[in-house]
mmCIF file of C-alpha atoms in Angstrom:
data_model
loop_
_atom_site.group_PDB
_atom_site.id
_atom_site.type_symbol
_atom_site.label_atom_id
_atom_site.label_comp_id
_atom_site.label_asym_id
_atom_site.label_seq_id
_atom_site.Cartn_x
_atom_site.Cartn_y
_atom_site.Cartn_z
ATOM 1 C CA MET A 5 7.408 18.856 37.075
ATOM 2 C CA ARG A 6 4.378 17.297 38.786
ATOM 3 C CA ALA A 7 1.759 15.122 37.188
ATOM 4 C CA GLN A 8 -1.570 16.813 36.823
ATOM 5 C CA SER A 9 -4.291 15.336 38.959
ATOM 6 C CA SER A 10 -7.727 14.958 37.470
ATOM 7 C CA ALA A 11 -8.771 17.972 39.501
ATOM 8 C CA THR A 12 -6.062 20.219 38.122
ATOM 9 C CA ALA A 13 -6.148 18.887 34.564
ATOM 10 C CA ALA A 14 -9.530 20.387 33.739
ATOM 11 C CA PRO A 15 -8.486 24.045 34.053
ATOM 12 C CA SER A 16 -5.478 23.521 31.781
ATOM 13 C CA ILE A 17 -7.691 21.836 29.195
ATOM 14 C CA ALA A 18 -10.041 24.766 29.321
ATOM 15 C CA VAL A 19 -7.169 27.138 28.682
ATOM 16 C CA ALA A 20 -5.905 25.064 25.754
ATOM 17 C CA THR A 21 -9.280 25.038 24.066
ATOM 18 C CA SER A 22 -10.780 28.363 25.136
ATOM 19 C CA GLU A 23 -9.584 30.188 22.010
ATOM 20 C CA PRO A 24 -10.041 27.887 19.022
ATOM 21 C CA GLU A 25 -7.967 28.799 16.019
ATOM 22 C CA ARG A 26 -9.554 29.981 12.795
ATOM 23 C CA PRO A 27 -10.003 27.224 10.202
ATOM 24 C CA SER A 28 -7.936 29.158 7.652
ATOM 25 C CA PHE A 29 -5.010 29.384 10.074
ATOM 26 C CA GLY A 30 -5.427 25.702 10.917
ATOM 27 C CA THR A 31 -5.243 24.846 7.214
ATOM 28 C CA LEU A 32 -2.066 26.916 6.902
ATOM 29 C CA GLN A 33 -0.448 25.107 9.822
ATOM 30 C CA ALA A 34 -1.393 21.690 8.459
ATOM 31 C CA ALA A 35 0.006 22.722 5.056
ATOM 32 C CA LEU A 36 3.293 23.798 6.666
ATOM 33 C CA GLY A 37 3.451 20.382 8.294
ATOM 34 C CA VAL A 38 3.027 18.748 4.882
ATOM 35 C CA VAL A 39 5.877 20.837 3.462
ATOM 36 C CA ALA A 40 8.096 19.763 6.361
ATOM 37 C CA PHE A 41 7.135 16.111 5.876
ATOM 38 C CA SER A 42 7.756 16.297 2.129
ATOM 39 C CA LEU A 43 11.445 16.801 2.858
ATOM 40 C CA THR A 44 11.644 13.757 5.124
ATOM 41 C CA PHE A 45 12.412 11.114 2.510
ATOM 42 C CA PRO A 46 15.107 13.136 0.688
ATOM 43 C CA ALA A 47 16.627 14.086 4.057
ATOM 44 C CA THR A 48 16.546 10.434 5.108
ATOM 45 C CA ALA A 49 18.316 9.473 1.884
ATOM 46 C CA TRP A 50 20.995 12.045 2.728
ATOM 47 C CA GLY A 51 21.235 10.709 6.272
ATOM 48 C CA LEU A 52 21.706 7.139 5.039
ATOM 49 C CA GLU A 53 24.838 8.296 3.199
ATOM 50 C CA GLY A 54 26.632 8.497 6.544
ATOM 51 C CA PHE A 55 24.542 6.596 9.103
ATOM 52 C CA GLY A 56 23.079 3.119 9.370
ATOM 53 C CA PRO A 57 19.271 2.859 9.430
ATOM 54 C CA TRP A 58 18.993 2.056 13.135
ATOM 55 C CA THR A 59 21.453 4.807 14.049
ATOM 56 C CA LEU A 60 19.620 7.360 11.946
ATOM 57 C CA VAL A 61 16.201 6.548 13.411
ATOM 58 C CA ALA A 62 17.312 6.301 17.037
ATOM 59 C CA VAL A 63 19.539 9.376 17.019
ATOM 60 C CA ARG A 64 16.924 11.516 15.263
ATOM 61 C CA SER A 65 14.388 10.553 17.926
ATOM 62 C CA VAL A 66 16.807 11.315 20.763
ATOM 63 C CA LEU A 67 17.735 14.704 19.311
ATOM 64 C CA ALA A 68 14.083 15.605 18.757
ATOM 65 C CA ALA A 69 13.261 14.509 22.306
ATOM 66 C CA LEU A 70 16.033 16.723 23.687
ATOM 67 C CA ILE A 71 14.594 19.705 21.799
ATOM 68 C CA ALA A 72 11.076 18.915 22.960
ATOM 69 C CA GLY A 73 12.142 18.164 26.522
ATOM 70 C CA GLY A 74 14.075 21.429 26.695
ATOM 71 C CA CYS A 75 10.980 23.349 25.611
ATOM 72 C CA LEU A 76 8.795 21.523 28.129
ATOM 73 C CA LEU A 77 11.246 22.210 30.953
ATOM 74 C CA ALA A 78 11.829 25.832 30.003
ATOM 75 C CA LEU A 79 8.083 26.513 30.006
ATOM 76 C CA ARG A 80 7.536 24.399 33.147
ATOM 77 C CA VAL A 81 4.823 22.357 31.492
ATOM 78 C CA PRO A 82 3.295 19.866 33.955
ATOM 79 C CA LEU A 83 3.056 16.208 33.079
ATOM 80 C CA PRO A 84 -0.077 15.256 31.144
ATOM 81 C CA ALA A 85 -3.015 13.768 33.007
ATOM 82 C CA ARG A 86 -2.798 10.011 33.444
ATOM 83 C CA ARG A 87 -5.702 9.401 31.050
ATOM 84 C CA HIS A 88 -3.660 10.877 28.168
ATOM 85 C CA TRP A 89 -0.586 8.637 28.485
ATOM 86 C CA ALA A 90 -2.092 5.731 26.532
ATOM 87 C CA GLY A 91 -2.819 8.051 23.607
ATOM 88 C CA LEU A 92 0.679 9.514 23.800
ATOM 89 C CA ALA A 93 2.085 5.985 23.679
ATOM 90 C CA VAL A 94 0.171 5.384 20.428
ATOM 91 C CA VAL A 95 1.597 8.622 19.005
ATOM 92 C CA GLY A 96 5.089 7.581 20.059
ATOM 93 C CA ALA A 97 4.756 4.096 18.610
ATOM 94 C CA GLY A 98 3.345 5.402 15.350
ATOM 95 C CA VAL A 99 5.104 8.639 14.437
ATOM 96 C CA VAL A 100 8.205 8.646 16.674
ATOM 97 C CA LEU A 101 9.302 5.029 16.232
ATOM 98 C CA GLY A 102 7.248 3.029 13.723
ATOM 99 C CA PHE A 103 6.992 5.301 10.696
ATOM 100 C CA PRO A 104 10.605 6.583 10.785
ATOM 101 C CA LEU A 105 12.048 3.080 11.253
ATOM 102 C CA LEU A 106 9.935 1.341 8.624
ATOM 103 C CA THR A 107 10.409 4.028 5.977
ATOM 104 C CA THR A 108 14.150 4.268 6.664
ATOM 105 C CA LEU A 109 14.498 0.505 6.223
ATOM 106 C CA ALA A 110 12.500 0.788 2.994
ATOM 107 C CA LEU A 111 14.680 3.607 1.666
ATOM 108 C CA GLU A 112 17.758 1.392 1.915
ATOM 109 C CA THR A 113 16.546 -0.411 -1.202
ATOM 110 C CA SER A 114 13.805 1.870 -2.538
ATOM 111 C CA THR A 115 13.853 5.277 -4.218
ATOM 112 C CA THR A 116 12.085 8.253 -2.696
ATOM 113 C CA ALA A 117 9.574 8.092 -5.577
ATOM 114 C CA HIS A 118 8.618 4.555 -4.623
ATOM 115 C CA ALA A 119 8.412 5.461 -0.939
ATOM 116 C CA ALA A 120 5.967 8.231 -1.839
ATOM 117 C CA VAL A 121 3.336 5.489 -2.207
ATOM 118 C CA VAL A 122 3.059 5.601 1.582
ATOM 119 C CA VAL A 123 2.125 9.247 1.826
ATOM 120 C CA GLY A 124 -0.098 8.898 -1.208
ATOM 121 C CA LEU A 125 -2.320 6.473 0.699
ATOM 122 C CA LEU A 126 -1.847 8.033 4.139
ATOM 123 C CA PRO A 127 -4.658 10.642 3.898
ATOM 124 C CA LEU A 128 -7.284 8.018 3.141
ATOM 125 C CA THR A 129 -5.959 5.671 5.822
ATOM 126 C CA THR A 130 -5.913 8.473 8.379
ATOM 127 C CA ALA A 131 -9.506 9.386 7.538
ATOM 128 C CA LEU A 132 -10.513 5.745 8.018
ATOM 129 C CA PHE A 133 -8.744 5.535 11.377
ATOM 130 C CA SER A 134 -10.394 8.799 12.368
ATOM 131 C CA ALA A 135 -13.847 7.450 11.525
ATOM 132 C CA LEU A 136 -13.192 4.375 13.661
ATOM 133 C CA ARG A 137 -11.467 6.127 16.563
ATOM 134 C CA VAL A 138 -13.212 9.464 17.046
ATOM 135 C CA GLY A 139 -16.481 8.820 15.246
ATOM 136 C CA THR A 140 -16.115 11.350 12.426
ATOM 137 C CA ARG A 141 -18.493 10.821 9.511
ATOM 138 C CA PRO A 142 -17.291 12.696 6.407
ATOM 139 C CA SER A 143 -19.747 13.243 3.572
ATOM 140 C CA ARG A 144 -20.014 11.087 0.451
ATOM 141 C CA THR A 145 -18.451 13.894 -1.590
ATOM 142 C CA PHE A 146 -15.491 13.891 0.795
ATOM 143 C CA TRP A 147 -14.907 10.167 0.332
ATOM 144 C CA ILE A 148 -15.253 10.298 -3.464
ATOM 145 C CA ALA A 149 -12.702 13.111 -3.672
ATOM 146 C CA ALA A 150 -10.395 11.388 -1.181
ATOM 147 C CA LEU A 151 -10.487 8.105 -3.088
ATOM 148 C CA ALA A 152 -9.926 9.876 -6.402
ATOM 149 C CA GLY A 153 -6.963 11.800 -5.029
ATOM 150 C CA ALA A 154 -5.443 8.715 -3.441
ATOM 151 C CA ALA A 155 -5.891 6.770 -6.683
ATOM 152 C CA ALA A 156 -4.227 9.530 -8.701
ATOM 153 C CA VAL A 157 -1.248 9.747 -6.365
ATOM 154 C CA LEU A 158 -0.920 5.976 -6.106
ATOM 155 C CA ALA A 159 -1.065 5.514 -9.883
ATOM 156 C CA PHE A 160 1.579 8.174 -10.387
ATOM 157 C CA THR A 161 3.995 6.902 -7.732
ATOM 158 C CA VAL A 162 3.582 3.243 -8.710
ATOM 159 C CA ARG A 163 4.239 4.144 -12.353
ATOM 160 C CA GLN A 164 7.324 6.080 -11.321
ATOM 161 C CA SER A 165 8.707 3.118 -9.401
ATOM 162 C CA GLY A 166 7.634 0.315 -11.711
ATOM 163 C CA GLY A 167 4.924 -1.083 -9.449
ATOM 164 C CA ALA A 168 6.808 -4.224 -8.391
ATOM 165 C CA LEU A 169 6.151 -5.392 -4.833
ATOM 166 C CA SER A 170 9.198 -6.003 -2.678
ATOM 167 C CA THR A 171 10.302 -6.178 0.944
ATOM 168 C CA ALA A 172 10.465 -2.398 0.869
ATOM 169 C CA ASP A 173 6.762 -2.317 -0.023
ATOM 170 C CA LEU A 174 5.935 -4.365 3.062
ATOM 171 C CA TYR A 175 7.821 -1.864 5.197
ATOM 172 C CA LEU A 176 5.983 0.988 3.502
ATOM 173 C CA PHE A 177 2.506 -0.462 3.948
ATOM 174 C CA ALA A 178 3.227 -1.244 7.592
ATOM 175 C CA ALA A 179 4.481 2.323 8.027
ATOM 176 C CA LEU A 180 1.246 3.572 6.498
ATOM 177 C CA LEU A 181 -0.859 1.819 9.139
ATOM 178 C CA VAL A 182 1.156 2.812 12.207
ATOM 179 C CA CYS A 183 1.498 6.420 11.058
ATOM 180 C CA ALA A 184 -2.234 6.773 10.417
ATOM 181 C CA ALA A 185 -2.920 5.483 13.928
ATOM 182 C CA GLY A 186 -0.410 7.942 15.389
ATOM 183 C CA TYR A 187 -1.818 10.870 13.414
ATOM 184 C CA THR A 188 -5.359 10.061 14.463
ATOM 185 C CA GLU A 189 -4.524 9.744 18.154
ATOM 186 C CA GLY A 190 -2.333 12.841 18.021
ATOM 187 C CA GLY A 191 -5.073 14.859 16.368
ATOM 188 C CA ARG A 192 -7.520 13.736 19.064
ATOM 189 C CA LEU A 193 -5.133 14.714 21.872
ATOM 190 C CA ALA A 194 -4.396 18.075 20.218
ATOM 191 C CA ARG A 195 -7.993 19.036 20.947
ATOM 192 C CA VAL A 196 -7.336 19.002 24.692
ATOM 193 C CA MET A 197 -3.666 20.040 24.889
ATOM 194 C CA PRO A 198 -1.372 22.162 22.689
ATOM 195 C CA GLY A 199 -0.177 20.259 19.646
ATOM 196 C CA TRP A 200 3.504 20.812 20.410
ATOM 197 C CA GLN A 201 3.009 19.201 23.813
ATOM 198 C CA VAL A 202 1.451 16.136 22.192
ATOM 199 C CA ILE A 203 4.514 15.357 20.097
ATOM 200 C CA GLY A 204 6.842 16.684 22.803
ATOM 201 C CA TRP A 205 5.600 14.262 25.446
ATOM 202 C CA ALA A 206 5.456 11.417 22.907
ATOM 203 C CA LEU A 207 9.136 11.984 22.102
ATOM 204 C CA VAL A 208 10.096 12.155 25.782
ATOM 205 C CA LEU A 209 8.059 9.016 26.496
ATOM 206 C CA CYS A 210 10.160 7.110 23.940
ATOM 207 C CA LEU A 211 13.529 8.159 25.426
ATOM 208 C CA PRO A 212 13.941 5.029 27.617
ATOM 209 C CA LEU A 213 13.894 3.016 24.400
ATOM 210 C CA THR A 214 15.576 5.330 21.900
ATOM 211 C CA VAL A 215 18.627 6.175 24.059
ATOM 212 C CA PRO A 216 19.878 2.567 24.502
ATOM 213 C CA VAL A 217 19.029 1.740 20.878
ATOM 214 C CA ALA A 218 21.015 4.782 19.728
ATOM 215 C CA ALA A 219 23.991 3.698 21.852
ATOM 216 C CA LEU A 220 23.887 0.149 20.475
ATOM 217 C CA ALA A 221 23.443 1.299 16.903
ATOM 218 C CA LEU A 222 26.334 3.759 17.103
ATOM 219 C CA ALA A 223 28.533 0.957 18.429
ATOM 220 C CA HIS A 224 27.648 -1.504 15.670
ATOM 221 C CA GLU A 225 26.891 0.556 12.564
ATOM 222 C CA PRO A 226 29.556 2.583 10.721
ATOM 223 C CA VAL A 227 29.307 6.366 10.796
ATOM 224 C CA HIS A 228 30.651 8.642 8.060
ATOM 225 C CA LEU A 229 30.058 12.305 8.833
ATOM 226 C CA THR A 230 29.449 14.366 5.698
ATOM 227 C CA ALA A 231 27.601 17.592 4.993
ATOM 228 C CA HIS A 232 24.725 15.603 3.498
ATOM 229 C CA SER A 233 24.460 13.032 6.284
ATOM 230 C CA VAL A 234 24.598 15.611 9.088
ATOM 231 C CA THR A 235 22.116 17.928 7.353
ATOM 232 C CA GLY A 236 19.757 15.036 6.709
ATOM 233 C CA LEU A 237 19.947 13.908 10.335
ATOM 234 C CA LEU A 238 19.323 17.404 11.686
ATOM 235 C CA TRP A 239 16.346 17.953 9.399
ATOM 236 C CA VAL A 240 14.576 14.678 10.204
ATOM 237 C CA ALA A 241 15.194 15.309 13.915
ATOM 238 C CA ALA A 242 14.233 18.989 14.220
ATOM 239 C CA GLY A 243 12.150 19.633 11.098
ATOM 240 C CA SER A 244 10.229 16.423 10.476
ATOM 241 C CA GLN A 245 10.138 14.888 13.947
ATOM 242 C CA PHE A 246 9.334 17.990 16.001
ATOM 243 C CA VAL A 247 8.516 21.270 14.232
ATOM 244 C CA GLY A 248 6.577 19.605 11.399
ATOM 245 C CA LEU A 249 4.512 17.514 13.795
ATOM 246 C CA VAL A 250 3.822 20.524 16.036
ATOM 247 C CA VAL A 251 2.163 22.535 13.261
ATOM 248 C CA TRP A 252 0.557 19.403 11.840
ATOM 249 C CA TYR A 253 -1.221 18.477 15.066
ATOM 250 C CA ARG A 254 -2.286 22.077 15.620
ATOM 251 C CA GLY A 255 -3.736 22.121 12.119
ATOM 252 C CA MET A 256 -5.587 18.843 12.650
ATOM 253 C CA ALA A 257 -7.082 20.129 15.892
ATOM 254 C CA ALA A 258 -8.318 23.286 14.138
ATOM 255 C CA ILE A 259 -9.848 21.868 10.935
ATOM 256 C CA GLY A 260 -10.428 18.213 11.804
ATOM 257 C CA ILE A 261 -8.449 15.053 11.143
ATOM 258 C CA PRO A 262 -10.073 13.975 7.837
ATOM 259 C CA LYS A 263 -9.736 17.353 6.118
ATOM 260 C CA ALA A 264 -6.198 17.932 7.367
ATOM 261 C CA SER A 265 -5.184 14.476 6.176
ATOM 262 C CA GLN A 266 -6.275 15.285 2.632
ATOM 263 C CA LEU A 267 -3.671 18.046 2.406
ATOM 264 C CA GLN A 268 -1.118 15.240 2.412
ATOM 265 C CA LEU A 269 -2.281 14.252 -1.060
ATOM 266 C CA ALA A 270 0.158 16.919 -2.266
ATOM 267 C CA GLN A 271 3.041 15.495 -0.232
ATOM 268 C CA PRO A 272 4.261 12.830 -2.711
ATOM 269 C CA LEU A 273 4.497 15.422 -5.468
ATOM 270 C CA LEU A 274 6.393 17.825 -3.220
ATOM 271 C CA THR A 275 8.696 14.963 -2.252
ATOM 272 C CA LEU A 276 9.404 14.267 -5.919
ATOM 273 C CA VAL A 277 10.225 17.928 -6.512
ATOM 274 C CA TRP A 278 12.700 17.873 -3.635
ATOM 275 C CA SER A 279 14.084 14.597 -4.961
ATOM 276 C CA VAL A 280 14.881 16.269 -8.264
ATOM 277 C CA LEU A 281 16.468 19.301 -6.615
ATOM 278 C CA LEU A 282 18.337 17.511 -3.836
ATOM 279 C CA LEU A 283 18.934 13.962 -5.112
ATOM 280 C CA GLY A 284 19.076 14.448 -8.875
ATOM 281 C CA GLU A 285 16.131 12.153 -9.640
ATOM 282 C CA HIS A 286 14.120 12.677 -12.840
ATOM 283 C CA LEU A 287 10.360 13.191 -13.233
ATOM 284 C CA THR A 288 8.083 12.289 -16.132
ATOM 285 C CA VAL A 289 5.558 14.586 -17.817
ATOM 286 C CA ALA A 290 2.838 12.914 -15.720
ATOM 287 C CA ALA A 291 3.865 15.003 -12.702
ATOM 288 C CA PRO A 292 2.034 18.252 -13.544
ATOM 289 C CA LEU A 293 -1.080 16.336 -14.626
ATOM 290 C CA THR A 294 -1.156 14.469 -11.336
ATOM 291 C CA ALA A 295 -0.498 17.693 -9.440
ATOM 292 C CA ALA A 296 -3.540 19.317 -11.049
ATOM 293 C CA ALA A 297 -5.756 16.331 -10.213
ATOM 294 C CA VAL A 298 -4.527 16.331 -6.614
ATOM 295 C CA LEU A 299 -5.161 20.038 -6.165
ATOM 296 C CA VAL A 300 -8.734 19.596 -7.396
ATOM 297 C CA CYS A 301 -9.290 16.763 -4.925
ATOM 298 C CA ILE A 302 -7.866 18.826 -2.076
ATOM 299 C CA ALA A 303 -10.176 21.725 -2.932
ATOM 300 C CA VAL A 304 -13.213 19.420 -2.925
ATOM 301 C CA THR A 305 -12.353 17.789 0.407
ATOM 302 C CA GLN A 306 -11.697 21.144 2.051
ATOM 303 C CA ARG A 307 -15.132 22.430 0.958
ATOM 304 C CA SER A 308 -17.067 19.289 1.797
ATOM 305 C CA ARG A 309 -19.076 18.964 4.996
ATOM 306 C CA GLY A 310 -19.020 15.914 7.229
#
């Protein structure tokens, strides 16, 4: 594979953007990404049953990079233009390394309900990063609905977890910031290259770090292979780390970063549903009320004009 020169990069960009996807299809893809992400915390909890936190994060990244790298090689995709590597590094630092590591460390001592605080605030944080990075200016109606939805989700998840701040909360808030930065940069890059290539190259870019970390972690952390731990590892590697991010970035490129990010307001509630089904956790009667409020906020943000 050869690196694209600035002269050859322009035609490929034109091909990637010559047929913009319909907004409705972009919304569907972003929604599929949210569904994939909603399974991440329960799958991580399963993975932690048999793997240490560093092993789980490093191995998931390596496996996802192997999948992505295989696709890139099979399709003979040339290396991205040099000007895109800095953005890919931000994506890698945020969504390949930072968010998985910080949330996995948090889930060692936190429930999935408590960890849902992160994704409850992520849409608003992503919209803020987008405004700063790519100059988007959503309408006042958009911001009112976004703040209302974030407040509803935050109130629900904090009530579920008791609201006490802990070391896990620090991990979660840090994860919120790095993930929002990665989403924003990934959404920007997905406008000039296919979304699957954005996350694919970000995963491959992290291999020089994730491979040695995986080797060290496997040597120092105990491993207990069970059906749950293996299934959890495979899902966070293939589903959350690659397939989910592929459709997510494609959706963001089609409908815009702020609007796509608001679909994630439903993610904490989906995560809690999976937590009940897969982990045996219990929900309060506040869940359907919060779900209705979130759906209203999503509808308003999707109809608003920036």
